[in-house]
Short mmCIF file of C-alpha atoms in Angstrom, two decimals:
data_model
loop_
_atom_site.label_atom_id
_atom_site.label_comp_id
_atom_site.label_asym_id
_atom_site.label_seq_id
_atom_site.Cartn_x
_atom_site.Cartn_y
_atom_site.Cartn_z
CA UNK A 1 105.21 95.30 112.30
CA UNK A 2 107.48 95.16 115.66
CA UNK A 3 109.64 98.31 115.58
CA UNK A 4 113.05 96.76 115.71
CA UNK A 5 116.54 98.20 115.07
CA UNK A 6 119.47 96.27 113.49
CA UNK A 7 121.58 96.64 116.10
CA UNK A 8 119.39 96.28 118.98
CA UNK A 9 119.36 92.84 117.51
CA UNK A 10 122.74 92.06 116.85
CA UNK A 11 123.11 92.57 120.23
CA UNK A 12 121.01 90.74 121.70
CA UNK A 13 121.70 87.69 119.28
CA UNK A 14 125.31 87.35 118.46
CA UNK A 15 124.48 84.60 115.82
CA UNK A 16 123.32 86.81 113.47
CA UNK A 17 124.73 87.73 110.55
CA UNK A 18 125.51 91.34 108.54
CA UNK A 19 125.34 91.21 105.24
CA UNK A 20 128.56 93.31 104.30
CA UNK A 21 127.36 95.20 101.65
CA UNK A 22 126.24 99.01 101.94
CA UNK A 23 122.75 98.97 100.90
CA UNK A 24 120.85 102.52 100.36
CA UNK A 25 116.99 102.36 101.49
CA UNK A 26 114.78 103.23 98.85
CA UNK A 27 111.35 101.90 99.97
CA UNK A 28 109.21 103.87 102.07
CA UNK A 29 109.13 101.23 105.11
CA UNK A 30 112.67 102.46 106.55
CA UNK A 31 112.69 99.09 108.61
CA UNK A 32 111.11 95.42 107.20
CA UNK A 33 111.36 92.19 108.08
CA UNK A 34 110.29 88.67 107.35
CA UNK A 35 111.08 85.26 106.10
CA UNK A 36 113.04 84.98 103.29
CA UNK A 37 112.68 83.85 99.36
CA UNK A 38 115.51 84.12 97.13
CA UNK A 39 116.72 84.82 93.69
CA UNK A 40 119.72 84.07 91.98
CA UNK A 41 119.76 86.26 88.77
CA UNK A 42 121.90 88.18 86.35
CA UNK A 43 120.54 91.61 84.85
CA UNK A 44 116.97 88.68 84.11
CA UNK A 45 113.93 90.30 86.76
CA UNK A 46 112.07 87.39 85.25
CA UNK A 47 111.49 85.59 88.55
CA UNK A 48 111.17 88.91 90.26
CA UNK A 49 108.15 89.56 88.38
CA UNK A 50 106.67 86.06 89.15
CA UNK A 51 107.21 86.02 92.65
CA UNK A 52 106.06 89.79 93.24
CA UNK A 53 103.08 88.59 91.54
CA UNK A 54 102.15 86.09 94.43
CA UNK A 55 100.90 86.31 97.88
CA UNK A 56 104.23 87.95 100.11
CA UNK A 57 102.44 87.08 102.99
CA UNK A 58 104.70 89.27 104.73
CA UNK A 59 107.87 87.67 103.52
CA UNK A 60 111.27 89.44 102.32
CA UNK A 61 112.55 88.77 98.09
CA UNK A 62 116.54 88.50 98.87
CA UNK A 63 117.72 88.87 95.46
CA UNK A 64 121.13 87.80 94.18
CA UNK A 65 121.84 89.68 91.33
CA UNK A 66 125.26 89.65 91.31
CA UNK A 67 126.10 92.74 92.30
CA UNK A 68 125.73 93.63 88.80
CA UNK A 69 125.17 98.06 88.43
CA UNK A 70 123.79 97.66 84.87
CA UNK A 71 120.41 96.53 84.82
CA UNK A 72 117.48 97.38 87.23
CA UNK A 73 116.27 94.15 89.11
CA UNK A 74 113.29 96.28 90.28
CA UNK A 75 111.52 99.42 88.96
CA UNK A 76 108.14 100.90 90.07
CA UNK A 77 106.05 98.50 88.51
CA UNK A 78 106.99 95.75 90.31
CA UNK A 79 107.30 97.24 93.70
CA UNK A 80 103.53 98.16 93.41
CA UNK A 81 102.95 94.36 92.68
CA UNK A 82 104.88 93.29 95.64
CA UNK A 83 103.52 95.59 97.86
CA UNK A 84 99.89 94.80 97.06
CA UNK A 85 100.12 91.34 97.01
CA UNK A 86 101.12 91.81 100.47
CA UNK A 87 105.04 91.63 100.53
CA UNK A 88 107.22 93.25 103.52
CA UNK A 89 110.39 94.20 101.04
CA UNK A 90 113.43 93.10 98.90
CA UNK A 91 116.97 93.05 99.08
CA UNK A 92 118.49 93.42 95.90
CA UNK A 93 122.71 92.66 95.45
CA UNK A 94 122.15 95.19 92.62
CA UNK A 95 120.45 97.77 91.47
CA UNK A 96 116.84 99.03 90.85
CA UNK A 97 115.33 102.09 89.07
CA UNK A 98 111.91 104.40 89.60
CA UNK A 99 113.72 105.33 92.93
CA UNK A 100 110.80 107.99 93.16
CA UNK A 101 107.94 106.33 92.70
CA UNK A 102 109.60 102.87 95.10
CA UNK A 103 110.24 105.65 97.56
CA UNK A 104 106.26 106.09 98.00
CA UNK A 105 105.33 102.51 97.98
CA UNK A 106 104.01 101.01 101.03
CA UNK A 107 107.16 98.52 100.96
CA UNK A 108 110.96 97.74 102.06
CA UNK A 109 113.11 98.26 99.61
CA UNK A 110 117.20 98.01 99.86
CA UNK A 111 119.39 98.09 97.07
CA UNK A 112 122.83 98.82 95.73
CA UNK A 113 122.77 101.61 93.96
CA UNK A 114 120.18 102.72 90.68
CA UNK A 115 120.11 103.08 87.27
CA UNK A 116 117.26 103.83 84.54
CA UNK A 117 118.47 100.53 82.10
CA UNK A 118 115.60 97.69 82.67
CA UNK A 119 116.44 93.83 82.02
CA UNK A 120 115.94 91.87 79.67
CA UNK A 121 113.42 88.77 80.42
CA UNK A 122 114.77 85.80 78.90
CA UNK A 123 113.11 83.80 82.03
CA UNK A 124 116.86 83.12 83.10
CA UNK A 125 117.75 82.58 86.95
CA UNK A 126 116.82 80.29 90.13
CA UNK A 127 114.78 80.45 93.05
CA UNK A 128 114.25 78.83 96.57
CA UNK A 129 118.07 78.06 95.90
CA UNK A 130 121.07 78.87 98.63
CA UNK A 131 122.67 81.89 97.88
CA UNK A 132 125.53 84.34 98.93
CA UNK A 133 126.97 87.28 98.87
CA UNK A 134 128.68 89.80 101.11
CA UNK A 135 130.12 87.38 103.74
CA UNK A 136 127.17 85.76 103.98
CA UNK A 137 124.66 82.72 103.44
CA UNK A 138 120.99 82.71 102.86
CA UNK A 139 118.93 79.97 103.01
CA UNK A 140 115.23 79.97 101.76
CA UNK A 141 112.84 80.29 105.09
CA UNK A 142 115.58 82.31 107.28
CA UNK A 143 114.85 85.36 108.62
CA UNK A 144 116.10 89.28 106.82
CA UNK A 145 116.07 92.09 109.39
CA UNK A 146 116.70 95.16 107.42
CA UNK A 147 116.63 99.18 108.43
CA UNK A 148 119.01 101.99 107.80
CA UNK A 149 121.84 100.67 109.52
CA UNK A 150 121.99 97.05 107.60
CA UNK A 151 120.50 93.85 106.83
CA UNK A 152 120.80 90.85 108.97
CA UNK A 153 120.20 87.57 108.54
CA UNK A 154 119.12 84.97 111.33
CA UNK A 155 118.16 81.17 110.64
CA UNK A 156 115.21 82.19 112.99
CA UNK A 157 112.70 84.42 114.21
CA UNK A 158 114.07 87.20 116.43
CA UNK A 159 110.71 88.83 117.17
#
């Protein structure tokens, strides 16, 4: 992957977008990048699980999950899944657990916050669907550029 920094690129490309949330890094790649699939979900990893289980092919899992702090949209099980099958990262508006074991896998992971409650998986949510949250819109196929200073979003490829 092209070393990149977050704002090395919003400066060079003012028509980027920051997402305005304050994510924490918990994957081991401190900087990932890729297109994008989304989520829309509510404390349901159901269609986290599915698409971790399918060739990443370098692409990012944005994950709407509300923002909800109750339930763990990722835990170490799934992160090993994603990160096998060849996945650059996630970005979760919400929270994951395993924060250990994540922090070891060979993956981008930003989050929230944590906490040790899993989901449920009544096979509830949406995906390839627009979503938003913190200030911004994401579109399936745009671009994440995420590190320890934020995630941006870009409708194309910056590198």
């Amino acid at each position: 992957m092209t070393a990149f920094s977050t704002p090395d690129l919003a400066d060079e490309h003012p028509d980027v977008r920051a997402i305005e949330l304050q994510f924490t890094n918990y994957g081991s790649h401190a900087r990932f990048s890729g297109p994008v699939v989304t989520i829309k979900c509510h404390e349901d990893n159901s269609l986290v699980k599915a698409a971790v289980a399918e060739p990443g092919e370098g692409r990012v899992i944005v994950v709407d999950g509300g923002g909800s702090l109750r339930r763990a949209l990722l835990g170490d099980m799934l992160a090993e899944k994603a990160a096998a099958n060849g996945w650059a990262g996630l970005v979760i508006n919400g929270v994951i657990r395993d924060v250990d074991q994540i922090g070891v896998t060979e993956l981008g992971v930003q989050a929230l916050g944590t906490t040790p409650l899993k989901t449920e998986k009544l096979g509830e949510g949406q995906r390839d669907v627009t979503i938003a949250f913190g200030g911004v819109t994401i579109v399936p196929g745009e671009y994440v550029y995420a590190d320890n200073n934020g995630v941006l979003v870009s409708a194309v490829a910056l590198l």
